[in-house]
């Protein structure tokens, strides 16, 4: 069976991506890899950072590598935290606190936002594919729900009337930015499996 390395240190992303790949490929996590490369995420786009991470892991491991760069873009904040989503605080609770504080004066109908995800598959030797996905929602005034990770408890999906943290992993992946990018990436992953 073909092997694929997931170039992420984020356990929430890893769990979602593992669930999506299922048994099609043998997945090696970055944590299982003895000398993970240090990648500075200094690009201005999710696509650029995902490509940087995937290329670094493919070169270091000699395996095809799948990287995810993602984040939350809030309209009232001019698209922030965007590519800086992971660095908006020292943990999930701190990141949510800062976000809610910055949106304190912003009324409900102006709290529109979207999650964006870029997935990059890099094959040792240079070939890369990037696919993106987006999911629209609104930022609540306080967290709701216990599932998911990151900003999920404050990201409310109008069509479902629930936050991402109130969805099962399956329900979240059916509509999420990561689920959409993954479904676009699937033919490329299956092509690897058939190699
Ligand atoms: P890796 O670079 O190791 O993959 P990271 O957490 O640093 O892990 P990013 O730089 O892509 O990853 O930052 C993405 C941040 O955006 C992440 O830490 C979350 O706070 C947030 N985020 C991304 N996808 C999310 C999701 O599905 N639900 C909630 N928050 C999410």
mmCIF file with all atom_site columns, N, CA and C in Angstrom, residues 57-120:
data_model
loop_
_atom_site.group_PDB
_atom_site.id
_atom_site.type_symbol
_atom_site.label_atom_id
_atom_site.label_alt_id
_atom_site.label_comp_id
_atom_site.label_asym_id
_atom_site.label_entity_id
_atom_site.label_seq_id
_atom_site.pdbx_PDB_ins_code
_atom_site.Cartn_x
_atom_site.Cartn_y
_atom_site.Cartn_z
_atom_site.occupancy
_atom_site.B_iso_or_equiv
_atom_site.pdbx_formal_charge
_atom_site.auth_seq_id
_atom_site.auth_comp_id
_atom_site.auth_asym_id
_atom_site.auth_atom_id
_atom_site.pdbx_PDB_model_num
ATOM 1   N N  . UNK A 1 57  ? 8.484   18.446 3.847  1.00 0.00 ? 57  UNK A N  1
ATOM 2   C CA . UNK A 1 57  ? 8.301   17.088 4.364  1.00 0.00 ? 57  UNK A CA 1
ATOM 3   C C  . UNK A 1 57  ? 8.574   16.037 3.296  1.00 0.00 ? 57  UNK A C  1
ATOM 4   N N  . UNK A 1 58  ? 8.188   16.301 2.057  1.00 0.00 ? 58  UNK A N  1
ATOM 5   C CA . UNK A 1 58  ? 8.432   15.320 0.981  1.00 0.00 ? 58  UNK A CA 1
ATOM 6   C C  . UNK A 1 58  ? 9.935   15.152 0.787  1.00 0.00 ? 58  UNK A C  1
ATOM 7   N N  . UNK A 1 59  ? 10.657  16.273 0.813  1.00 0.00 ? 59  UNK A N  1
ATOM 8   C CA . UNK A 1 59  ? 12.108  16.191 0.617  1.00 0.00 ? 59  UNK A CA 1
ATOM 9   C C  . UNK A 1 59  ? 12.782  15.492 1.786  1.00 0.00 ? 59  UNK A C  1
ATOM 10  N N  . UNK A 1 60  ? 12.332  15.822 3.032  1.00 0.00 ? 60  UNK A N  1
ATOM 11  C CA . UNK A 1 60  ? 12.981  15.242 4.214  1.00 0.00 ? 60  UNK A CA 1
ATOM 12  C C  . UNK A 1 60  ? 12.668  13.756 4.378  1.00 0.00 ? 60  UNK A C  1
ATOM 13  N N  . UNK A 1 61  ? 11.465  13.326 3.971  1.00 0.00 ? 61  UNK A N  1
ATOM 14  C CA . UNK A 1 61  ? 11.045  11.942 4.243  1.00 0.00 ? 61  UNK A CA 1
ATOM 15  C C  . UNK A 1 61  ? 11.205  11.023 3.039  1.00 0.00 ? 61  UNK A C  1
ATOM 16  N N  . UNK A 1 62  ? 11.263  11.596 1.835  1.00 0.00 ? 62  UNK A N  1
ATOM 17  C CA . UNK A 1 62  ? 11.275  10.755 0.637  1.00 0.00 ? 62  UNK A CA 1
ATOM 18  C C  . UNK A 1 62  ? 9.921   10.136 0.341  1.00 0.00 ? 62  UNK A C  1
ATOM 19  N N  . UNK A 1 63  ? 8.881   10.602 1.055  1.00 0.00 ? 63  UNK A N  1
ATOM 20  C CA . UNK A 1 63  ? 7.516   10.102 0.830  1.00 0.00 ? 63  UNK A CA 1
ATOM 21  C C  . UNK A 1 63  ? 6.651   11.220 0.273  1.00 0.00 ? 63  UNK A C  1
ATOM 22  N N  . UNK A 1 64  ? 5.553   10.892 -0.421 1.00 0.00 ? 64  UNK A N  1
ATOM 23  C CA . UNK A 1 64  ? 4.599   11.936 -0.760 1.00 0.00 ? 64  UNK A CA 1
ATOM 24  C C  . UNK A 1 64  ? 4.091   12.580 0.534  1.00 0.00 ? 64  UNK A C  1
ATOM 25  N N  . UNK A 1 65  ? 3.916   13.904 0.540  1.00 0.00 ? 65  UNK A N  1
ATOM 26  C CA . UNK A 1 65  ? 3.497   14.591 1.767  1.00 0.00 ? 65  UNK A CA 1
ATOM 27  C C  . UNK A 1 65  ? 2.267   15.442 1.492  1.00 0.00 ? 65  UNK A C  1
ATOM 28  N N  . UNK A 1 66  ? 1.316   15.402 2.446  1.00 0.00 ? 66  UNK A N  1
ATOM 29  C CA . UNK A 1 66  ? 0.110   16.228 2.354  1.00 0.00 ? 66  UNK A CA 1
ATOM 30  C C  . UNK A 1 66  ? 0.153   17.250 3.486  1.00 0.00 ? 66  UNK A C  1
ATOM 31  N N  . UNK A 1 67  ? 0.125   18.555 3.146  1.00 0.00 ? 67  UNK A N  1
ATOM 32  C CA . UNK A 1 67  ? 0.133   19.601 4.174  1.00 0.00 ? 67  UNK A CA 1
ATOM 33  C C  . UNK A 1 67  ? -1.148  20.411 4.080  1.00 0.00 ? 67  UNK A C  1
ATOM 34  N N  . UNK A 1 68  ? -1.552  20.945 5.222  1.00 0.00 ? 68  UNK A N  1
ATOM 35  C CA . UNK A 1 68  ? -2.774  21.759 5.320  1.00 0.00 ? 68  UNK A CA 1
ATOM 36  C C  . UNK A 1 68  ? -2.389  23.113 5.885  1.00 0.00 ? 68  UNK A C  1
ATOM 37  N N  . UNK A 1 69  ? -2.721  24.191 5.199  1.00 0.00 ? 69  UNK A N  1
ATOM 38  C CA . UNK A 1 69  ? -2.633  25.501 5.836  1.00 0.00 ? 69  UNK A CA 1
ATOM 39  C C  . UNK A 1 69  ? -4.028  26.094 5.797  1.00 0.00 ? 69  UNK A C  1
ATOM 40  N N  . UNK A 1 70  ? -4.485  26.551 6.945  1.00 0.00 ? 70  UNK A N  1
ATOM 41  C CA . UNK A 1 70  ? -5.883  26.950 7.032  1.00 0.00 ? 70  UNK A CA 1
ATOM 42  C C  . UNK A 1 70  ? -6.042  28.046 8.057  1.00 0.00 ? 70  UNK A C  1
ATOM 43  N N  . UNK A 1 71  ? -7.223  28.645 8.088  1.00 0.00 ? 71  UNK A N  1
ATOM 44  C CA . UNK A 1 71  ? -7.469  29.675 9.074  1.00 0.00 ? 71  UNK A CA 1
ATOM 45  C C  . UNK A 1 71  ? -8.811  30.326 8.870  1.00 0.00 ? 71  UNK A C  1
ATOM 46  N N  . UNK A 1 72  ? -9.087  31.263 9.763  1.00 0.00 ? 72  UNK A N  1
ATOM 47  C CA . UNK A 1 72  ? -10.373 31.938 9.815  1.00 0.00 ? 72  UNK A CA 1
ATOM 48  C C  . UNK A 1 72  ? -10.207 33.375 9.322  1.00 0.00 ? 72  UNK A C  1
ATOM 49  N N  . UNK A 1 73  ? -11.035 33.784 8.353  1.00 0.00 ? 73  UNK A N  1
ATOM 50  C CA . UNK A 1 73  ? -10.958 35.143 7.800  1.00 0.00 ? 73  UNK A CA 1
ATOM 51  C C  . UNK A 1 73  ? -12.248 35.868 8.180  1.00 0.00 ? 73  UNK A C  1
ATOM 52  N N  . UNK A 1 74  ? -12.133 36.913 8.990  1.00 0.00 ? 74  UNK A N  1
ATOM 53  C CA . UNK A 1 74  ? -13.305 37.615 9.517  1.00 0.00 ? 74  UNK A CA 1
ATOM 54  C C  . UNK A 1 74  ? -13.449 38.961 8.802  1.00 0.00 ? 74  UNK A C  1
ATOM 55  N N  . UNK A 1 75  ? -14.612 39.182 8.174  1.00 0.00 ? 75  UNK A N  1
ATOM 56  C CA . UNK A 1 75  ? -14.804 40.382 7.350  1.00 0.00 ? 75  UNK A CA 1
ATOM 57  C C  . UNK A 1 75  ? -14.605 41.672 8.143  1.00 0.00 ? 75  UNK A C  1
ATOM 58  N N  . UNK A 1 76  ? -15.188 41.742 9.351  1.00 0.00 ? 76  UNK A N  1
ATOM 59  C CA . UNK A 1 76  ? -15.109 42.982 10.139 1.00 0.00 ? 76  UNK A CA 1
ATOM 60  C C  . UNK A 1 76  ? -13.676 43.285 10.586 1.00 0.00 ? 76  UNK A C  1
ATOM 61  N N  . UNK A 1 77  ? -12.786 42.290 10.476 1.00 0.00 ? 77  UNK A N  1
ATOM 62  C CA . UNK A 1 77  ? -11.380 42.492 10.859 1.00 0.00 ? 77  UNK A CA 1
ATOM 63  C C  . UNK A 1 77  ? -10.486 42.562 9.620  1.00 0.00 ? 77  UNK A C  1
ATOM 64  N N  . UNK A 1 78  ? -11.091 42.839 8.467  1.00 0.00 ? 78  UNK A N  1
ATOM 65  C CA . UNK A 1 78  ? -10.306 42.961 7.238  1.00 0.00 ? 78  UNK A CA 1
ATOM 66  C C  . UNK A 1 78  ? -9.631  41.648 6.839  1.00 0.00 ? 78  UNK A C  1
ATOM 67  N N  . UNK A 1 79  ? -10.269 40.515 7.201  1.00 0.00 ? 79  UNK A N  1
ATOM 68  C CA . UNK A 1 79  ? -9.733  39.203 6.801  1.00 0.00 ? 79  UNK A CA 1
ATOM 69  C C  . UNK A 1 79  ? -8.852  38.554 7.869  1.00 0.00 ? 79  UNK A C  1
ATOM 70  N N  . UNK A 1 80  ? -8.553  39.266 8.956  1.00 0.00 ? 80  UNK A N  1
ATOM 71  C CA . UNK A 1 80  ? -7.774  38.661 10.046 1.00 0.00 ? 80  UNK A CA 1
ATOM 72  C C  . UNK A 1 80  ? -8.632  37.642 10.804 1.00 0.00 ? 80  UNK A C  1
ATOM 73  N N  . UNK A 1 81  ? -8.046  36.689 11.543 1.00 0.00 ? 81  UNK A N  1
ATOM 74  C CA . UNK A 1 81  ? -6.613  36.427 11.659 1.00 0.00 ? 81  UNK A CA 1
ATOM 75  C C  . UNK A 1 81  ? -5.988  35.788 10.421 1.00 0.00 ? 81  UNK A C  1
ATOM 76  N N  . UNK A 1 82  ? -6.772  35.218 9.497  1.00 0.00 ? 82  UNK A N  1
ATOM 77  C CA . UNK A 1 82  ? -6.243  34.713 8.230  1.00 0.00 ? 82  UNK A CA 1
ATOM 78  C C  . UNK A 1 82  ? -5.053  33.779 8.402  1.00 0.00 ? 82  UNK A C  1
ATOM 79  N N  . UNK A 1 83  ? -3.972  34.060 7.674  1.00 0.00 ? 83  UNK A N  1
ATOM 80  C CA . UNK A 1 83  ? -2.808  33.152 7.749  1.00 0.00 ? 83  UNK A CA 1
ATOM 81  C C  . UNK A 1 83  ? -2.141  33.193 9.134  1.00 0.00 ? 83  UNK A C  1
ATOM 82  N N  . UNK A 1 84  ? -2.561  34.140 9.980  1.00 0.00 ? 84  UNK A N  1
ATOM 83  C CA . UNK A 1 84  ? -1.991  34.221 11.333 1.00 0.00 ? 84  UNK A CA 1
ATOM 84  C C  . UNK A 1 84  ? -2.874  33.525 12.372 1.00 0.00 ? 84  UNK A C  1
ATOM 85  N N  . UNK A 1 85  ? -3.856  32.734 11.928 1.00 0.00 ? 85  UNK A N  1
ATOM 86  C CA . UNK A 1 85  ? -4.837  32.140 12.851 1.00 0.00 ? 85  UNK A CA 1
ATOM 87  C C  . UNK A 1 85  ? -4.209  31.338 13.983 1.00 0.00 ? 85  UNK A C  1
ATOM 88  N N  . UNK A 1 86  ? -3.123  30.606 13.684 1.00 0.00 ? 86  UNK A N  1
ATOM 89  C CA . UNK A 1 86  ? -2.502  29.767 14.732 1.00 0.00 ? 86  UNK A CA 1
ATOM 90  C C  . UNK A 1 86  ? -1.740  30.617 15.732 1.00 0.00 ? 86  UNK A C  1
ATOM 91  N N  . UNK A 1 87  ? -1.379  31.839 15.321 1.00 0.00 ? 87  UNK A N  1
ATOM 92  C CA . UNK A 1 87  ? -0.527  32.681 16.185 1.00 0.00 ? 87  UNK A CA 1
ATOM 93  C C  . UNK A 1 87  ? -1.330  33.797 16.862 1.00 0.00 ? 87  UNK A C  1
ATOM 94  N N  . UNK A 1 88  ? -2.662  33.629 16.959 1.00 0.00 ? 88  UNK A N  1
ATOM 95  C CA . UNK A 1 88  ? -3.488  34.682 17.546 1.00 0.00 ? 88  UNK A CA 1
ATOM 96  C C  . UNK A 1 88  ? -3.570  34.579 19.064 1.00 0.00 ? 88  UNK A C  1
ATOM 97  N N  . UNK A 1 89  ? -2.893  33.601 19.632 1.00 0.00 ? 89  UNK A N  1
ATOM 98  C CA . UNK A 1 89  ? -2.896  33.380 21.072 1.00 0.00 ? 89  UNK A CA 1
ATOM 99  C C  . UNK A 1 89  ? -2.080  32.138 21.332 1.00 0.00 ? 89  UNK A C  1
ATOM 100 N N  . UNK A 1 90  ? -1.868  31.785 22.624 1.00 0.00 ? 90  UNK A N  1
ATOM 101 C CA . UNK A 1 90  ? -0.981  30.656 22.903 1.00 0.00 ? 90  UNK A CA 1
ATOM 102 C C  . UNK A 1 90  ? -1.730  29.322 22.922 1.00 0.00 ? 90  UNK A C  1
ATOM 103 N N  . UNK A 1 91  ? -3.063  29.354 23.057 1.00 0.00 ? 91  UNK A N  1
ATOM 104 C CA . UNK A 1 91  ? -3.844  28.116 22.955 1.00 0.00 ? 91  UNK A CA 1
ATOM 105 C C  . UNK A 1 91  ? -5.220  28.456 22.377 1.00 0.00 ? 91  UNK A C  1
ATOM 106 N N  . UNK A 1 92  ? -6.046  27.402 22.139 1.00 0.00 ? 92  UNK A N  1
ATOM 107 C CA . UNK A 1 92  ? -7.346  27.639 21.489 1.00 0.00 ? 92  UNK A CA 1
ATOM 108 C C  . UNK A 1 92  ? -8.200  28.639 22.273 1.00 0.00 ? 92  UNK A C  1
ATOM 109 N N  . UNK A 1 93  ? -8.220  28.488 23.614 1.00 0.00 ? 93  UNK A N  1
ATOM 110 C CA . UNK A 1 93  ? -9.057  29.376 24.435 1.00 0.00 ? 93  UNK A CA 1
ATOM 111 C C  . UNK A 1 93  ? -8.571  30.823 24.307 1.00 0.00 ? 93  UNK A C  1
ATOM 112 N N  . UNK A 1 94  ? -7.266  31.008 24.310 1.00 0.00 ? 94  UNK A N  1
ATOM 113 C CA . UNK A 1 94  ? -6.693  32.350 24.199 1.00 0.00 ? 94  UNK A CA 1
ATOM 114 C C  . UNK A 1 94  ? -6.969  32.979 22.838 1.00 0.00 ? 94  UNK A C  1
ATOM 115 N N  . UNK A 1 95  ? -6.907  32.156 21.798 1.00 0.00 ? 95  UNK A N  1
ATOM 116 C CA . UNK A 1 95  ? -7.176  32.670 20.438 1.00 0.00 ? 95  UNK A CA 1
ATOM 117 C C  . UNK A 1 95  ? -8.637  33.109 20.324 1.00 0.00 ? 95  UNK A C  1
ATOM 118 N N  . UNK A 1 96  ? -9.544  32.291 20.889 1.00 0.00 ? 96  UNK A N  1
ATOM 119 C CA . UNK A 1 96  ? -10.968 32.634 20.844 1.00 0.00 ? 96  UNK A CA 1
ATOM 120 C C  . UNK A 1 96  ? -11.224 33.908 21.656 1.00 0.00 ? 96  UNK A C  1
ATOM 121 N N  . UNK A 1 97  ? -10.608 34.015 22.823 1.00 0.00 ? 97  UNK A N  1
ATOM 122 C CA . UNK A 1 97  ? -10.790 35.206 23.673 1.00 0.00 ? 97  UNK A CA 1
ATOM 123 C C  . UNK A 1 97  ? -10.401 36.470 22.919 1.00 0.00 ? 97  UNK A C  1
ATOM 124 N N  . UNK A 1 98  ? -9.232  36.418 22.263 1.00 0.00 ? 98  UNK A N  1
ATOM 125 C CA . UNK A 1 98  ? -8.767  37.608 21.532 1.00 0.00 ? 98  UNK A CA 1
ATOM 126 C C  . UNK A 1 98  ? -9.738  37.965 20.400 1.00 0.00 ? 98  UNK A C  1
ATOM 127 N N  . UNK A 1 99  ? -10.186 36.935 19.677 1.00 0.00 ? 99  UNK A N  1
ATOM 128 C CA . UNK A 1 99  ? -11.113 37.178 18.565 1.00 0.00 ? 99  UNK A CA 1
ATOM 129 C C  . UNK A 1 99  ? -12.403 37.834 19.064 1.00 0.00 ? 99  UNK A C  1
ATOM 130 N N  . UNK A 1 100 ? -12.988 37.274 20.140 1.00 0.00 ? 100 UNK A N  1
ATOM 131 C CA . UNK A 1 100 ? -14.251 37.814 20.652 1.00 0.00 ? 100 UNK A CA 1
ATOM 132 C C  . UNK A 1 100 ? -14.069 39.227 21.189 1.00 0.00 ? 100 UNK A C  1
ATOM 133 N N  . UNK A 1 101 ? -12.916 39.481 21.784 1.00 0.00 ? 101 UNK A N  1
ATOM 134 C CA . UNK A 1 101 ? -12.625 40.820 22.297 1.00 0.00 ? 101 UNK A CA 1
ATOM 135 C C  . UNK A 1 101 ? -12.584 41.826 21.126 1.00 0.00 ? 101 UNK A C  1
ATOM 136 N N  . UNK A 1 102 ? -11.919 41.437 20.047 1.00 0.00 ? 102 UNK A N  1
ATOM 137 C CA . UNK A 1 102 ? -11.813 42.343 18.897 1.00 0.00 ? 102 UNK A CA 1
ATOM 138 C C  . UNK A 1 102 ? -13.168 42.583 18.228 1.00 0.00 ? 102 UNK A C  1
ATOM 139 N N  . UNK A 1 103 ? -14.100 41.631 18.411 1.00 0.00 ? 103 UNK A N  1
ATOM 140 C CA . UNK A 1 103 ? -15.415 41.761 17.758 1.00 0.00 ? 103 UNK A CA 1
ATOM 141 C C  . UNK A 1 103 ? -16.492 42.274 18.723 1.00 0.00 ? 103 UNK A C  1
ATOM 142 N N  . UNK A 1 104 ? -16.069 42.710 19.919 1.00 0.00 ? 104 UNK A N  1
ATOM 143 C CA . UNK A 1 104 ? -17.021 43.065 20.980 1.00 0.00 ? 104 UNK A CA 1
ATOM 144 C C  . UNK A 1 104 ? -18.078 44.068 20.525 1.00 0.00 ? 104 UNK A C  1
ATOM 145 N N  . UNK A 1 105 ? -17.669 45.066 19.747 1.00 0.00 ? 105 UNK A N  1
ATOM 146 C CA . UNK A 1 105 ? -18.604 46.119 19.331 1.00 0.00 ? 105 UNK A CA 1
ATOM 147 C C  . UNK A 1 105 ? -19.299 45.807 18.011 1.00 0.00 ? 105 UNK A C  1
ATOM 148 N N  . UNK A 1 106 ? -18.996 44.673 17.404 1.00 0.00 ? 106 UNK A N  1
ATOM 149 C CA . UNK A 1 106 ? -19.514 44.386 16.057 1.00 0.00 ? 106 UNK A CA 1
ATOM 150 C C  . UNK A 1 106 ? -20.861 43.659 16.158 1.00 0.00 ? 106 UNK A C  1
ATOM 151 N N  . UNK A 1 107 ? -21.938 44.216 15.547 1.00 0.00 ? 107 UNK A N  1
ATOM 152 C CA . UNK A 1 107 ? -23.260 43.595 15.661 1.00 0.00 ? 107 UNK A CA 1
ATOM 153 C C  . UNK A 1 107 ? -23.339 42.253 14.918 1.00 0.00 ? 107 UNK A C  1
ATOM 154 N N  . UNK A 1 108 ? -24.347 41.451 15.323 1.00 0.00 ? 108 UNK A N  1
ATOM 155 C CA . UNK A 1 108 ? -24.484 40.081 14.832 1.00 0.00 ? 108 UNK A CA 1
ATOM 156 C C  . UNK A 1 108 ? -24.397 39.959 13.310 1.00 0.00 ? 108 UNK A C  1
ATOM 157 N N  . UNK A 1 109 ? -25.145 40.827 12.577 1.00 0.00 ? 109 UNK A N  1
ATOM 158 C CA . UNK A 1 109 ? -25.191 40.629 11.122 1.00 0.00 ? 109 UNK A CA 1
ATOM 159 C C  . UNK A 1 109 ? -23.914 41.070 10.416 1.00 0.00 ? 109 UNK A C  1
ATOM 160 N N  . UNK A 1 110 ? -22.999 41.708 11.131 1.00 0.00 ? 110 UNK A N  1
ATOM 161 C CA . UNK A 1 110 ? -21.723 42.108 10.518 1.00 0.00 ? 110 UNK A CA 1
ATOM 162 C C  . UNK A 1 110 ? -20.585 41.168 10.920 1.00 0.00 ? 110 UNK A C  1
ATOM 163 N N  . UNK A 1 111 ? -20.930 40.039 11.601 1.00 0.00 ? 111 UNK A N  1
ATOM 164 C CA . UNK A 1 111 ? -19.873 39.133 12.092 1.00 0.00 ? 111 UNK A CA 1
ATOM 165 C C  . UNK A 1 111 ? -19.632 37.976 11.124 1.00 0.00 ? 111 UNK A C  1
ATOM 166 N N  . UNK A 1 112 ? -19.733 38.274 9.828  1.00 0.00 ? 112 UNK A N  1
ATOM 167 C CA . UNK A 1 112 ? -19.550 37.235 8.809  1.00 0.00 ? 112 UNK A CA 1
ATOM 168 C C  . UNK A 1 112 ? -18.077 36.841 8.701  1.00 0.00 ? 112 UNK A C  1
ATOM 169 N N  . UNK A 1 113 ? -17.854 35.556 8.384  1.00 0.00 ? 113 UNK A N  1
ATOM 170 C CA . UNK A 1 113 ? -16.483 35.030 8.344  1.00 0.00 ? 113 UNK A CA 1
ATOM 171 C C  . UNK A 1 113 ? -16.454 33.782 7.478  1.00 0.00 ? 113 UNK A C  1
ATOM 172 N N  . UNK A 1 114 ? -15.266 33.364 7.101  1.00 0.00 ? 114 UNK A N  1
ATOM 173 C CA . UNK A 1 114 ? -15.138 32.081 6.422  1.00 0.00 ? 114 UNK A CA 1
ATOM 174 C C  . UNK A 1 114 ? -13.859 31.383 6.854  1.00 0.00 ? 114 UNK A C  1
ATOM 175 N N  . UNK A 1 115 ? -13.965 30.057 6.945  1.00 0.00 ? 115 UNK A N  1
ATOM 176 C CA . UNK A 1 115 ? -12.767 29.240 7.103  1.00 0.00 ? 115 UNK A CA 1
ATOM 177 C C  . UNK A 1 115 ? -12.245 28.945 5.707  1.00 0.00 ? 115 UNK A C  1
ATOM 178 N N  . UNK A 1 116 ? -10.929 28.987 5.578  1.00 0.00 ? 116 UNK A N  1
ATOM 179 C CA . UNK A 1 116 ? -10.297 28.653 4.311  1.00 0.00 ? 116 UNK A CA 1
ATOM 180 C C  . UNK A 1 116 ? -9.240  27.591 4.560  1.00 0.00 ? 116 UNK A C  1
ATOM 181 N N  . UNK A 1 117 ? -9.114  26.658 3.633  1.00 0.00 ? 117 UNK A N  1
ATOM 182 C CA . UNK A 1 117 ? -8.099  25.606 3.764  1.00 0.00 ? 117 UNK A CA 1
ATOM 183 C C  . UNK A 1 117 ? -7.413  25.385 2.427  1.00 0.00 ? 117 UNK A C  1
ATOM 184 N N  . UNK A 1 118 ? -6.093  25.375 2.436  1.00 0.00 ? 118 UNK A N  1
ATOM 185 C CA . UNK A 1 118 ? -5.345  24.947 1.254  1.00 0.00 ? 118 UNK A CA 1
ATOM 186 C C  . UNK A 1 118 ? -4.638  23.650 1.607  1.00 0.00 ? 118 UNK A C  1
ATOM 187 N N  . UNK A 1 119 ? -4.855  22.633 0.796  1.00 0.00 ? 119 UNK A N  1
ATOM 188 C CA . UNK A 1 119 ? -4.137  21.366 0.955  1.00 0.00 ? 119 UNK A CA 1
ATOM 189 C C  . UNK A 1 119 ? -3.127  21.270 -0.168 1.00 0.00 ? 119 UNK A C  1
ATOM 190 N N  . UNK A 1 120 ? -1.920  20.854 0.166  1.00 0.00 ? 120 UNK A N  1
ATOM 191 C CA . UNK A 1 120 ? -0.912  20.652 -0.875 1.00 0.00 ? 120 UNK A CA 1
ATOM 192 C C  . UNK A 1 120 ? -0.354  19.238 -0.777 1.00 0.00 ? 120 UNK A C  1
#
